[in-house]
Short mmCIF file of C-alpha atoms in Angstrom, two decimals:
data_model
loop_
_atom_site.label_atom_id
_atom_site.label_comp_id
_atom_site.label_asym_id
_atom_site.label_seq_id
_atom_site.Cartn_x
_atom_site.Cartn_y
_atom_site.Cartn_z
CA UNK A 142 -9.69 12.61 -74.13
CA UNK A 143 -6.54 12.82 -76.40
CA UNK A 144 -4.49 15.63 -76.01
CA UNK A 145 -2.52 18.07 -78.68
CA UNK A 146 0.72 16.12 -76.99
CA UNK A 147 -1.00 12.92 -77.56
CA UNK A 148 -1.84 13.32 -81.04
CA UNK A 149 1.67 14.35 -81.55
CA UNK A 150 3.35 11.44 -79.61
CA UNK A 151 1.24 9.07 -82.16
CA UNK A 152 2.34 10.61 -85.22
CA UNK A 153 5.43 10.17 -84.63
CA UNK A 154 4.68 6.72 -83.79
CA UNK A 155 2.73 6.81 -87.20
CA UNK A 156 6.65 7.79 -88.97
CA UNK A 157 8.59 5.41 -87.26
CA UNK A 158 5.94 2.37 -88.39
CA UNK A 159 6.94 3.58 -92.09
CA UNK A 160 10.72 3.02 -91.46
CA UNK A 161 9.14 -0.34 -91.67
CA UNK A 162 7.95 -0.91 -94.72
CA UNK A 163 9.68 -3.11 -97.18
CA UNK A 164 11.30 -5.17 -94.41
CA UNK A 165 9.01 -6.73 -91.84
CA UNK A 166 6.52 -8.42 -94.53
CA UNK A 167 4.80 -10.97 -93.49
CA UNK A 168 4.50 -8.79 -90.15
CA UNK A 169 3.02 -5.43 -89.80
CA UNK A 170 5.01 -2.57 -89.57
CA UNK A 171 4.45 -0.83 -86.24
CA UNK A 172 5.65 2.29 -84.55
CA UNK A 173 5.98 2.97 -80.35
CA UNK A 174 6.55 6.42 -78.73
CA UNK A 175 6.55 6.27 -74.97
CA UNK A 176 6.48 9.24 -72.59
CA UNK A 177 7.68 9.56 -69.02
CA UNK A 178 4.68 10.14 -66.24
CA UNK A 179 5.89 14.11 -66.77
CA UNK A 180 5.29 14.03 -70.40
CA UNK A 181 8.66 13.69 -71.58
CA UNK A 182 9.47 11.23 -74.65
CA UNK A 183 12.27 8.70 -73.17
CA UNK A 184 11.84 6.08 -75.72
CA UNK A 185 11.13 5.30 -79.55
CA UNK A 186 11.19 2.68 -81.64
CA UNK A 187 9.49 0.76 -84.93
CA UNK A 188 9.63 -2.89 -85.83
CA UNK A 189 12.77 -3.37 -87.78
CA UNK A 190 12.10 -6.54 -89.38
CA UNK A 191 9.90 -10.17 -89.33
CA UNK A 192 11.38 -11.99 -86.22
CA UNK A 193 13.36 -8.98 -84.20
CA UNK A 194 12.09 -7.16 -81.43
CA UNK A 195 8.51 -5.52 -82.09
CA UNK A 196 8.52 -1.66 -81.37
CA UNK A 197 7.28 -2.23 -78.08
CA UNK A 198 10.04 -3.45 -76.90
CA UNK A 199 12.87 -1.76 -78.68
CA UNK A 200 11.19 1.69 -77.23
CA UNK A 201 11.26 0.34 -73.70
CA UNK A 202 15.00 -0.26 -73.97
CA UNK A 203 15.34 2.91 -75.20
CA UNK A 204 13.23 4.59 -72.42
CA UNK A 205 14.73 2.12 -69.28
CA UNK A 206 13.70 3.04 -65.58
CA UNK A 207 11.30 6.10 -66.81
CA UNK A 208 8.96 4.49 -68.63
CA UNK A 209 7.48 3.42 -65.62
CA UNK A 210 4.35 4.97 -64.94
CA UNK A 211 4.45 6.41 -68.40
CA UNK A 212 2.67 6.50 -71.33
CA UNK A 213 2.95 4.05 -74.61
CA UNK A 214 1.37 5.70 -77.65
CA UNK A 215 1.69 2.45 -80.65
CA UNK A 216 0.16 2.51 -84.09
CA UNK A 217 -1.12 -1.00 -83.52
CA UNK A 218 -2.32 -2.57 -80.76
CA UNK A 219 0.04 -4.52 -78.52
CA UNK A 220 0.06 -8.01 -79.52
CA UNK A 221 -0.76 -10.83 -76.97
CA UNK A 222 0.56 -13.61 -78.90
CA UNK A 223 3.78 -15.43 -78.21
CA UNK A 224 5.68 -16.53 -81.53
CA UNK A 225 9.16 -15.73 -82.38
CA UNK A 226 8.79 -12.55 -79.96
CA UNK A 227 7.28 -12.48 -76.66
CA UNK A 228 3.67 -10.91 -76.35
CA UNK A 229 3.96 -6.40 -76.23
CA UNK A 230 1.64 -6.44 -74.28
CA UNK A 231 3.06 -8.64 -71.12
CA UNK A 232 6.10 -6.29 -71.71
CA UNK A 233 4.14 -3.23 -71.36
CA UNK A 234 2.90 -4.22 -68.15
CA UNK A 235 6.43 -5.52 -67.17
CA UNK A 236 8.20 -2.31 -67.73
CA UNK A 237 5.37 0.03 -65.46
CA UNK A 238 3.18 1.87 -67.97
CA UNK A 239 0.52 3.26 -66.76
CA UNK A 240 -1.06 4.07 -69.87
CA UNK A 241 -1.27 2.76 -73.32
CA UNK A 242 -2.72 4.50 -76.31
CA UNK A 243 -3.31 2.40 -79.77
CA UNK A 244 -4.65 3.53 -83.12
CA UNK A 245 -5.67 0.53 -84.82
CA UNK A 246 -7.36 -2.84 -83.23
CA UNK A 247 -5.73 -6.00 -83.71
CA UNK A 248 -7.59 -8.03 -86.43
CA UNK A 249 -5.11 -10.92 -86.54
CA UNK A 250 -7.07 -13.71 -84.32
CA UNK A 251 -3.48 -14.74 -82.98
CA UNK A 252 -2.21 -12.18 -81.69
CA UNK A 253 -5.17 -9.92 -80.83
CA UNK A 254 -6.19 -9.53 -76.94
CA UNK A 255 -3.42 -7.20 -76.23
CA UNK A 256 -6.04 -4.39 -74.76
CA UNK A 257 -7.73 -7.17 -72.63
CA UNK A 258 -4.33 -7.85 -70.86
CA UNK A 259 -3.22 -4.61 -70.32
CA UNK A 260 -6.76 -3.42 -68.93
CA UNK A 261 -6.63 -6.69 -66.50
CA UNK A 262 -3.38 -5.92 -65.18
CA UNK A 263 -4.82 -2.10 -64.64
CA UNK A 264 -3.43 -0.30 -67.46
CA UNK A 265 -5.63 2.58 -68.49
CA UNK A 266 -5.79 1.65 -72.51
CA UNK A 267 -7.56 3.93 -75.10
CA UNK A 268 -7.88 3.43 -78.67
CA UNK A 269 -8.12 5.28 -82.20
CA UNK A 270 -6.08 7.88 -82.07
CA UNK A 271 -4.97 9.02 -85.64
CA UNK A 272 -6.51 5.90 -86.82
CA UNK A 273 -7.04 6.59 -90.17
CA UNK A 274 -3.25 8.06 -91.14
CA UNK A 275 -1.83 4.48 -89.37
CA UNK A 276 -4.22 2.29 -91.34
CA UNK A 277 -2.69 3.99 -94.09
CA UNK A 278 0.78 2.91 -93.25
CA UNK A 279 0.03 -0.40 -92.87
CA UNK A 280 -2.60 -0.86 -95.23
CA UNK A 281 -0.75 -3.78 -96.60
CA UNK A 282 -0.94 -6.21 -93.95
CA UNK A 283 -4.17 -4.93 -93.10
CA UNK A 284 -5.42 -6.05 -96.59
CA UNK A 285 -3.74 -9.05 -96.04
CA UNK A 286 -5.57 -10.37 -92.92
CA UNK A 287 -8.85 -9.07 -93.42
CA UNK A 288 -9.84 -10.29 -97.06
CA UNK A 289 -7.12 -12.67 -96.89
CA UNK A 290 -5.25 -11.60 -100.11
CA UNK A 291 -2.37 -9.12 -100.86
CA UNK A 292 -2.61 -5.47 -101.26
CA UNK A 293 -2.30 -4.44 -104.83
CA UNK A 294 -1.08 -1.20 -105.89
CA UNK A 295 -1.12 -0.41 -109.79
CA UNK A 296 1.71 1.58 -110.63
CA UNK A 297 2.17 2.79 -114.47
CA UNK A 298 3.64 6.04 -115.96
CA UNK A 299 2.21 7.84 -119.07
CA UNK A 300 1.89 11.42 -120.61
CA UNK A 301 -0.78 13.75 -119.42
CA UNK A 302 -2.93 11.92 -122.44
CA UNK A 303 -2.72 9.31 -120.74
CA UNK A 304 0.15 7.05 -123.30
CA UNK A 305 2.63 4.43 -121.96
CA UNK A 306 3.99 4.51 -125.26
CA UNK A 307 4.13 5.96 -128.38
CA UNK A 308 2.47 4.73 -131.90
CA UNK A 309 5.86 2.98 -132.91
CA UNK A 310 5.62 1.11 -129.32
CA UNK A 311 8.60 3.31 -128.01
CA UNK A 312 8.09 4.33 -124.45
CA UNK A 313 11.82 4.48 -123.03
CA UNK A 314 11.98 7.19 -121.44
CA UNK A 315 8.11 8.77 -120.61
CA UNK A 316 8.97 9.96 -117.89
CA UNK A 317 11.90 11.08 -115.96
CA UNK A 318 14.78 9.36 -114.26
CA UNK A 319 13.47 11.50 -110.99
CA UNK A 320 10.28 9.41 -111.42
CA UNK A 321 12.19 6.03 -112.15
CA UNK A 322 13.92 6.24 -109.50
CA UNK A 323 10.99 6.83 -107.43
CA UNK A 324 9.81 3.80 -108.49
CA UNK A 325 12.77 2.09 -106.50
CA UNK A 326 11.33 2.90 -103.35
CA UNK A 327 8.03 1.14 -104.42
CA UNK A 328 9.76 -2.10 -105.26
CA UNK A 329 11.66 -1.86 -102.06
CA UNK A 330 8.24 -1.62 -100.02
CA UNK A 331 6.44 -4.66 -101.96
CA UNK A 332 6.84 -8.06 -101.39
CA UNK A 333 6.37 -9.26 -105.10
CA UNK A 334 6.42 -7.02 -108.26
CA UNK A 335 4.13 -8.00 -111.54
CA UNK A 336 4.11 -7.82 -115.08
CA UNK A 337 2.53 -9.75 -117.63
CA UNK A 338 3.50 -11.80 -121.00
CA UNK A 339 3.46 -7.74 -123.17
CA UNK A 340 6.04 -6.08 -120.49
CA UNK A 341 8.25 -8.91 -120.59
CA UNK A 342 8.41 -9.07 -124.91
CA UNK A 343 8.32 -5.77 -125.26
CA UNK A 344 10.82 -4.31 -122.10
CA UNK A 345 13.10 -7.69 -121.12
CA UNK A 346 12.01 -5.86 -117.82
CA UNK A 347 14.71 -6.60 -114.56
CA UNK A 348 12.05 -5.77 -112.23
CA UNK A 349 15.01 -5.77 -109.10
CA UNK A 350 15.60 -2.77 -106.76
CA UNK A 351 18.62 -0.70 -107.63
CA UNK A 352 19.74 2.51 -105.63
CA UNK A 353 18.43 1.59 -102.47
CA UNK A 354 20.64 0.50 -99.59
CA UNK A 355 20.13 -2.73 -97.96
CA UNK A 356 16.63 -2.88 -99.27
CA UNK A 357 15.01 -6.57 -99.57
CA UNK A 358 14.56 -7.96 -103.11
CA UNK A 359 10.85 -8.33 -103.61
CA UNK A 360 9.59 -11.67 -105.39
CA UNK A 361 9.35 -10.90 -109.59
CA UNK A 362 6.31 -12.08 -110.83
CA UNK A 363 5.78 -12.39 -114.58
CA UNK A 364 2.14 -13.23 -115.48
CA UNK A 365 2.81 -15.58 -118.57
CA UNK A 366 -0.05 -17.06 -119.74
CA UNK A 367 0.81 -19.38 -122.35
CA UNK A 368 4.39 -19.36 -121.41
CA UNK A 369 6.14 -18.25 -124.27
CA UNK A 370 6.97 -14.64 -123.16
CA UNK A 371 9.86 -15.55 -120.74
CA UNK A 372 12.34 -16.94 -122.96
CA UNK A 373 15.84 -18.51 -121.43
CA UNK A 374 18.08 -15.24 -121.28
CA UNK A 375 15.83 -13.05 -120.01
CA UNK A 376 16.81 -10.36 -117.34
CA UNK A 377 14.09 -11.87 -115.30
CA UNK A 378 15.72 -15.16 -114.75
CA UNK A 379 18.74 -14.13 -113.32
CA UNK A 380 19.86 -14.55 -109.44
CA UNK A 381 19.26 -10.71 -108.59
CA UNK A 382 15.74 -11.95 -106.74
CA UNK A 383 13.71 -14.70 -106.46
CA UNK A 384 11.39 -15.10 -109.34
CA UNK A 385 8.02 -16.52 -110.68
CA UNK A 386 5.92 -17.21 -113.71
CA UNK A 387 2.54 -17.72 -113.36
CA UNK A 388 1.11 -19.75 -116.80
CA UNK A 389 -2.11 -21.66 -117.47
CA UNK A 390 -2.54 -25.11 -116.24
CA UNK A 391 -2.68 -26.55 -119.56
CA UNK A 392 0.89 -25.09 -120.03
CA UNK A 393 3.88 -27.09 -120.43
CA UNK A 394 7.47 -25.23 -120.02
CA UNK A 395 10.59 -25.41 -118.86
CA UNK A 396 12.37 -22.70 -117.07
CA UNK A 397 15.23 -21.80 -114.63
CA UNK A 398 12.32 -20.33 -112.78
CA UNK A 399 9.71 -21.54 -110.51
CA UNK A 400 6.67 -22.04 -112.42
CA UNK A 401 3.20 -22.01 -111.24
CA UNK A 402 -0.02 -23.22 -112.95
CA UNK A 403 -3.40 -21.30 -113.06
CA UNK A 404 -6.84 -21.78 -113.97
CA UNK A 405 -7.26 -19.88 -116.99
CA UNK A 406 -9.91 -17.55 -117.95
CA UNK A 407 -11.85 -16.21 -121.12
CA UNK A 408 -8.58 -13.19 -120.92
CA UNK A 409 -5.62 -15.20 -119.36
CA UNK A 410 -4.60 -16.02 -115.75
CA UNK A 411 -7.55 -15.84 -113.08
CA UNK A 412 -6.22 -13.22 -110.84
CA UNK A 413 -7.55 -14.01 -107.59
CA UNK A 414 -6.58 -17.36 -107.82
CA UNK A 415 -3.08 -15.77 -108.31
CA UNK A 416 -3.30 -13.55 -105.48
CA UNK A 417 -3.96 -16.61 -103.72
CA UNK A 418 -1.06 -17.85 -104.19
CA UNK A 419 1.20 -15.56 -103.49
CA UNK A 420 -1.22 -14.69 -100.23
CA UNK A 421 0.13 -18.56 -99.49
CA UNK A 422 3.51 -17.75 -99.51
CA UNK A 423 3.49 -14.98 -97.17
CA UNK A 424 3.20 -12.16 -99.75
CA UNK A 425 1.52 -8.93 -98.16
CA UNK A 426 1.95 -6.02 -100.58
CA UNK A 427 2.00 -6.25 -104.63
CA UNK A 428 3.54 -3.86 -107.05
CA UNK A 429 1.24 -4.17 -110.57
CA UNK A 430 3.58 -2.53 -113.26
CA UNK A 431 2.26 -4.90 -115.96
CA UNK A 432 1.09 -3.26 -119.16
CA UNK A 433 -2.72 -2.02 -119.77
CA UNK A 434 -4.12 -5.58 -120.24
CA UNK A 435 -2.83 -6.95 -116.96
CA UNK A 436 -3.72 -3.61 -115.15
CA UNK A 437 -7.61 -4.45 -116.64
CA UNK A 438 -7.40 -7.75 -115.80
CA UNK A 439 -7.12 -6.57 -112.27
CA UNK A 440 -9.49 -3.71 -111.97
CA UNK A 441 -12.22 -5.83 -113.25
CA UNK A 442 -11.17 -8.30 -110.64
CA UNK A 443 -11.61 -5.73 -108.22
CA UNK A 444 -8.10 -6.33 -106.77
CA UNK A 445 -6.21 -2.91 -106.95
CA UNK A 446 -6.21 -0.88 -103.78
CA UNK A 447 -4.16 1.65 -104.76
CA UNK A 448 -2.88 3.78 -107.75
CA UNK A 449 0.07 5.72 -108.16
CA UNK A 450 0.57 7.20 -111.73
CA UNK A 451 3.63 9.07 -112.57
CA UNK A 452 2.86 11.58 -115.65
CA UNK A 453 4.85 13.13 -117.59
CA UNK A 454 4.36 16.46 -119.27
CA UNK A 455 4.54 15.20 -122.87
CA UNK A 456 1.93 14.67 -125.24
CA UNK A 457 1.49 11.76 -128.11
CA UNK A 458 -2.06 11.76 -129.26
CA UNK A 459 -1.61 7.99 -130.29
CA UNK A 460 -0.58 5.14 -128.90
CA UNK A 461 -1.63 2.06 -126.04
CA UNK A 462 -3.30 3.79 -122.99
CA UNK A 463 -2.59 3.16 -119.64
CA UNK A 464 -5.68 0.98 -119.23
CA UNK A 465 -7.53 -1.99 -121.28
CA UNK A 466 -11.00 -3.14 -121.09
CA UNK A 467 -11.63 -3.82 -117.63
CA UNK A 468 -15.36 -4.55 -118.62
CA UNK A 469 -16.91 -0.61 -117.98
CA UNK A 470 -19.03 0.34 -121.24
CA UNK A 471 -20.91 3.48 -120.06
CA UNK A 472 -19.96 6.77 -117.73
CA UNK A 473 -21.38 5.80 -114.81
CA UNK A 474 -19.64 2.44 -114.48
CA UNK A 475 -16.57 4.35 -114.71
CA UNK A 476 -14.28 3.54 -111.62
CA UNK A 477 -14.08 6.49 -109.78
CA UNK A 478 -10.75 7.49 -107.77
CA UNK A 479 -9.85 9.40 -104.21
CA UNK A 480 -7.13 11.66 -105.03
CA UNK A 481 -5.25 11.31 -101.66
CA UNK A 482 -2.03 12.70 -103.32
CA UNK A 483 0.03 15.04 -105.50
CA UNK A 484 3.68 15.32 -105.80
CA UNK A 485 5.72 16.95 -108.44
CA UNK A 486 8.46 14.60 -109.00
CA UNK A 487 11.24 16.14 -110.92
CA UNK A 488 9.63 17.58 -114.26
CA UNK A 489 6.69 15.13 -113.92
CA UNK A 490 3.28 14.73 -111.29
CA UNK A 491 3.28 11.29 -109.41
CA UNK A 492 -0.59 11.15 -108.43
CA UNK A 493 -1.74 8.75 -105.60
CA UNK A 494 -5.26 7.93 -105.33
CA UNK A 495 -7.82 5.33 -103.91
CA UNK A 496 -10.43 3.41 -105.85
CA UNK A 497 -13.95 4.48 -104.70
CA UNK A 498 -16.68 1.61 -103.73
CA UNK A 499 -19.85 2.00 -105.43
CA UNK A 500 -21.56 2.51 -102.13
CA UNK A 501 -19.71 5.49 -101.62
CA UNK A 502 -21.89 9.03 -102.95
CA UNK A 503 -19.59 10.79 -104.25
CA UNK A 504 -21.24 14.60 -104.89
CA UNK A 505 -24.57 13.15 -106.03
CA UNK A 506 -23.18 10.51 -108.77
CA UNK A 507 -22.32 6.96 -107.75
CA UNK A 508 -19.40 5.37 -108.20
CA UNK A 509 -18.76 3.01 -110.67
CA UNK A 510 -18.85 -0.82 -109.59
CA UNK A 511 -16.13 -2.06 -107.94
CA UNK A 512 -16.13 -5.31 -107.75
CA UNK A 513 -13.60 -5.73 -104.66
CA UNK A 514 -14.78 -6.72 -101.23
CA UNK A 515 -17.22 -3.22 -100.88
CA UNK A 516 -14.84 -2.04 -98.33
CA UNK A 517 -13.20 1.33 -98.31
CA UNK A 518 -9.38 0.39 -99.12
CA UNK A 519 -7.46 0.65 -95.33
CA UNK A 520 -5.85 3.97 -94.54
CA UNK A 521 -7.85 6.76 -96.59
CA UNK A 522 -6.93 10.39 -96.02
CA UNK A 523 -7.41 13.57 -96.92
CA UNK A 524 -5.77 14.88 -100.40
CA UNK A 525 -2.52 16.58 -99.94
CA UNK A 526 -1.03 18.50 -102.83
CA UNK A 527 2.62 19.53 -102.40
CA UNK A 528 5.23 20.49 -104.62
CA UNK A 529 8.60 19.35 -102.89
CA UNK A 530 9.93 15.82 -103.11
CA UNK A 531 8.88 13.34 -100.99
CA UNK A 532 10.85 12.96 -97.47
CA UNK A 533 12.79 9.22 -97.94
CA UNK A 534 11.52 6.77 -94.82
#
């Protein structure tokens, strides 16, 4: 049975993993804490990026002749696959431990089999510890691997009546630069960022990450339908990061980008057959900070698994709203959200929350249909309201 120590040695295990994020995509980002056979922590470590040492092995280096007969506590369990790295879990069993706690199972058919090892060579091996809060920092490669497309997380900022801009279509500056620059760190944990054909006429939108040290550029994505928003020029195109236009297959253009051409739909681009692409070229996590028509486009595709609004405390009364017709015409098809998350942000409220599956009762109503897999997005946990700034991983 886990201990208070336990539970403590994993969440620390659970805040090195997020050090992670941003720079081991395609790879999960892991955490290791291992203790000495007294109890003492000799040795920490996360996996630093796709290719280099997991966190396995960087915390055995750390911890050297006392890990033997100690304890691993990892946010993942050890991998059993040999690739670029060796497998954890033969280094686990190298090094002496004697016991190895994990919080999430394996689901990658490659490398899984990591438990099986370790119990064979007669480590003692336990499992789901803090599950829930390290699903949630890896939800993105979770996503990936079990339905086999990226994780999507819708990002927009608006006032507290819900406008992204005002009648005139003026919406520089909504919210605050505290907030903008919060939006940084989101780029500089997704693999691609989004916007669509209305962002990129209306904003000339860079879409790069700025103010973050040594942070990888994530792919720019502009969702062009009938290619004639992404003009030669634009901010887009230049060599800050990689980027890519998605337009219909009846489209003809020509670009200094890399073009891609999708079946079109009755609205513009099919989304999953965009996710599908970028799933293809190893893209894990998605930023969505496309205008209210893209953001519809994919809530009724049932591909956003998470939503962080930023708003500001500003009304306009008029004005586009944060979100189009996504297809709900009555109350009770409304999507419902999981607040998991409330953060004053300089003068504004950055809210983080959860789409709800239908399945899910929530106080006697239903949710509204969502039309995603009918699984519970990876990593839900209780709401947490705070008002200091967020720690920086």
């Amino acid at each position: 049975m886990a201990t208070a120590a336990d539970a403590y040695a994993m969440r620390r295990a659970i805040e090195l993993a997020a050090r992670g994020l941003g720079s081991t995509s395609p790879n999960p980002v892991v955490g290791c804490v291992i203790l000495d056979a007294s109890g003492e922590r000799v040795g920490e470590g996360y996996h630093q990026r796709a290719g280099g040492p997991h966190a396995e092995v960087h915390a055995l280096r750390r911890a050297g002749v006392p890990a033997c007969g100690g304890t691993a506590f990892v946010t993942l369990e050890p991998c059993n696959h040999t690739g670029r790295t060796g497998p954890c879990s033969q280094a686990l069993i190298d090094a002496g431990i004697a016991r190895v706690v994990y919080a999430v199972s394996d689901p990658n058919l490659q490398a899984t089999g990591g438990a099986e090892a370790l119990r064979a060579a007669g480590v003692q091996v336990e499992h789901g510890l803090l599950a829930e809060e390290a699903e949630a920092v890896n939800a993105a490669w979770l996503t990936s691997v079990r339905l086999g497309r990226p994780y999507v997380v819708w990002k927009y900022a608006a006032t507290l009546d819900g406008r992204i801009a005002a009648a005139d279509g003026s919406s520089r500056w909504i919210t605050s630069a505290e907030s903008r620059a919060d939006v940084h760190r989101l780029r500089a944990e997704a693999d691609a960022v989004v916007v669509g054909s209305g962002t990129a006429r209306a904003d000339d939108p860079h879409l790069a990450v700025r103010g973050i040290a040594g942070a990888a550029q994530p792919l720019r994505v502009v969702v062009d339908t009938n290619g004639t928003a992404v003009k030669p020029g634009a901010r887009v195109l230049d060599d800050a990061a990689p980027t890519l236009v998605a337009v219909a297959e009846d489209v003809e253009c020509d670009l200094p980008a890399e073009v891609v051409r999708l079946p079109r739909t009755a609205k513009g681009i099919d989304i999953p057959a965009l996710l599908a692409v970028l799933h293809e070229r190893n893209v894990r996590s998605v930023l969505l900070e496309g205008g209210p028509t893209l953001a519809a486009a994919f809530v009724a595709a049932g591909a956003v698994d998470k939503v962080v609004g930023y708003l500001a405390p500003a009304f306009l009364g008029g004005g586009p709203s944060a979100l189009a017709d996504a297809g709900i015409t009555s109350i009770t098809e409304a999507l419902r959200l999981d607040i998991t998350e409330a953060v004053r942000i300089g003068p504004d409220l950055r809210i983080t929350a959860h789409p709800i599956p239908a399945s899910v009762d929530t106080g006697g109503a239903l949710s509204g249909p969502w039309r995603g897999s009918g699984d519970r997005p990876p990593g839900k946990h209780s709401p947490a309201v705070s008002t200091e700034a967020p720690k920086e991983h």
